[in-house]
Amino acid sequence: QVAFRALKLTLQLIAPLHDIVAYLFSFAKLGNCPACFEFPLSPNPLRGDWGGTEGIGSELQELQKMIDSLQSPQDPTLVSQVLLLQREVMFLQFDAAVRYLIRRTFLAAGNTSAYQSVIDGMYHGLPSLSNSPMKSIFASQLSLPQPLDPQSLQAFVLFPWRAFLENGGPFPVTSSSPDTLEYHMQV
């Protein structure tokens, strides 16, 4: 029981932190050559205005300050909630920038081809970056009863396999590529 609780708390901390770091690296790679991030580090400077690796470090320092300012920074449940909220904020900011700011900028500049390219790509890339449930291809045969939300604890406790199928993406038992976040941000 103690080991299970420790594993659960560890996963609650690591999962959003992994997503935050993956997002920061993917964001830093936007507009930069892939060789800039290979080891050993390339002598080619990063082109983005965001700051590249320095920006990643400053973002993580800000996250650490946020955690340190909590009333109880040693409480893993509280820290995991902060990490989850920060993860959601980052993805929502990116979503809002793509849906509104970038499109409006291209339209104001008269660059209709870039505007259309963003529109075409956002309907494919943005849903994959959100936390909205994506049904499995197998969920049509074994769905959750109507009032249950696939992301709720009650659905997971009452119907764990069905909740997993309703929330695990089109092919839930296959391993996805680690670069899907970067791919969907590029789209």
XYZ file of C-alpha atoms in Angstrom:
187
model
C 0.000 0.000 0.000
C 2.825 2.424 0.858
C 4.739 1.569 -2.314
C 1.599 2.056 -4.414
C 0.990 5.487 -2.860
C 4.630 6.469 -3.431
C 4.434 5.363 -7.062
C 1.168 7.236 -7.572
C 2.604 10.462 -6.097
C 5.779 10.095 -8.157
C 3.779 9.689 -11.355
C 1.561 12.647 -10.436
C 4.717 14.773 -10.152
C 6.636 13.397 -13.127
C 3.835 13.334 -15.738
C 3.103 17.095 -15.818
C 6.798 17.952 -15.365
C 7.641 15.761 -18.369
C 4.997 17.543 -20.452
C 6.257 20.978 -19.349
C 9.878 20.182 -20.243
C 8.848 18.572 -23.547
C 6.776 21.659 -24.364
C 9.668 24.012 -23.543
C 12.095 22.072 -25.736
C 9.569 21.824 -28.568
C 8.839 25.538 -28.311
C 12.553 26.353 -28.355
C 12.963 24.241 -31.494
C 10.308 26.201 -33.405
C 12.135 28.169 -36.069
C 15.553 26.710 -35.206
C 17.561 24.048 -36.985
C 17.359 20.550 -35.429
C 21.174 20.362 -35.245
C 21.179 23.192 -32.677
C 19.917 20.722 -30.066
C 22.082 17.702 -30.880
C 24.932 16.564 -28.667
C 27.636 17.789 -28.780
C 26.014 21.178 -29.071
C 26.222 22.784 -32.461
C 28.247 25.987 -32.842
C 25.312 27.415 -34.821
C 23.446 29.941 -32.672
C 19.734 29.636 -32.080
C 17.671 32.004 -34.187
C 14.525 32.311 -32.094
C 13.836 35.465 -30.122
C 12.535 33.399 -27.232
C 15.993 32.492 -25.935
C 16.414 28.804 -26.740
C 18.205 26.906 -24.001
C 18.517 30.040 -21.848
C 14.751 30.477 -22.086
C 14.220 26.881 -20.998
C 16.386 27.463 -17.931
C 14.590 30.668 -16.998
C 11.172 29.029 -17.432
C 12.203 26.163 -15.140
C 13.560 28.651 -12.583
C 10.221 30.477 -12.649
C 8.470 27.157 -12.089
C 10.752 26.442 -9.120
C 9.965 29.887 -7.646
C 6.261 29.162 -8.059
C 6.645 25.869 -6.182
C 8.805 27.468 -3.475
C 6.149 30.131 -2.878
C 3.520 27.513 -1.996
C 2.315 27.361 1.585
C 3.657 23.801 1.832
C 6.241 23.240 -0.946
C 7.102 19.782 0.440
C 3.566 18.470 -0.136
C 3.700 16.353 -3.330
C -0.050 16.639 -3.900
C 0.095 20.434 -3.847
C 3.169 20.494 -6.092
C 1.537 18.123 -8.590
C -1.535 20.386 -8.729
C 0.690 23.391 -9.479
C 2.513 21.432 -12.180
C -0.783 20.321 -13.744
C -2.096 23.884 -13.741
C 1.140 25.211 -15.241
C 0.988 22.544 -17.942
C -2.579 23.531 -18.813
C -1.692 27.242 -18.866
C 1.227 26.635 -21.247
C -0.865 24.613 -23.675
C -3.774 27.082 -23.505
C -1.417 30.011 -24.184
C -0.022 28.221 -27.229
C -3.535 27.341 -28.396
C -4.715 30.959 -28.039
C -1.626 32.272 -29.829
C -2.145 29.946 -32.792
C -5.924 30.314 -33.001
C -6.028 34.097 -32.686
C -2.781 36.064 -32.536
C -0.761 34.349 -35.268
C -3.693 34.188 -37.674
C -4.594 37.838 -37.043
C -0.959 38.874 -37.573
C -0.724 37.064 -40.908
C -4.064 38.490 -42.006
C -3.082 42.052 -41.023
C 0.187 41.677 -42.948
C -1.730 40.494 -46.007
C -0.017 37.099 -46.010
C -3.054 35.021 -46.942
C -1.061 31.890 -47.784
C 0.470 31.790 -44.275
C -2.950 32.543 -42.788
C -4.490 29.631 -44.705
C -1.582 27.362 -43.747
C -2.167 28.085 -40.048
C -5.890 27.389 -40.432
C -5.224 24.114 -42.247
C -2.691 22.944 -39.664
C -4.405 24.039 -36.472
C -7.353 21.684 -36.819
C -4.942 18.774 -36.970
C -2.280 19.857 -34.466
C -4.110 21.741 -31.715
C -6.584 19.038 -30.571
C -3.660 16.687 -29.959
C -2.075 19.259 -27.638
C -5.196 19.666 -25.509
C -6.426 17.453 -22.713
C -9.694 16.686 -24.479
C -10.400 12.958 -24.554
C -9.691 11.132 -27.799
C -11.672 7.929 -28.221
C -10.030 4.683 -29.138
C -11.165 2.976 -32.322
C -12.298 0.168 -29.998
C -14.443 2.472 -27.812
C -17.365 2.359 -30.231
C -18.083 -1.217 -29.150
C -17.513 -0.696 -25.431
C -18.412 2.862 -24.408
C -18.992 4.425 -20.996
C -22.535 4.909 -19.708
C -23.787 8.360 -20.729
C -23.460 10.557 -17.620
C -19.832 9.562 -16.939
C -16.903 11.681 -18.101
C -13.970 9.553 -19.361
C -11.494 11.692 -17.407
C -13.327 11.442 -14.087
C -12.153 9.356 -11.159
C -15.600 7.774 -10.863
C -15.431 6.478 -14.451
C -11.935 5.119 -13.846
C -13.028 3.327 -10.657
C -16.295 1.906 -12.043
C -15.195 1.129 -15.620
C -11.380 1.288 -15.810
C -11.000 -0.409 -19.206
C -13.822 1.562 -20.823
C -12.494 4.849 -19.404
C -9.049 3.974 -20.743
C -10.467 3.266 -24.209
C -12.462 6.518 -24.216
C -9.467 8.615 -23.166
C -6.415 6.834 -24.577
C -6.378 8.060 -28.163
C -7.114 6.076 -31.313
C -4.624 3.289 -30.538
C -4.265 3.299 -26.735
C -2.026 0.260 -26.271
C 0.609 1.277 -28.814
C 3.596 3.371 -27.864
C 3.547 6.808 -29.407
C 6.560 8.614 -30.780
C 8.275 10.910 -28.261
C 8.394 13.715 -30.822
C 4.628 13.990 -31.325
C 4.423 17.159 -29.205
C 6.999 18.903 -31.365
C 5.305 17.641 -34.537
C 1.883 18.954 -33.490
C 3.373 22.326 -32.517
C 5.037 22.567 -35.936
C 1.743 21.753 -37.681
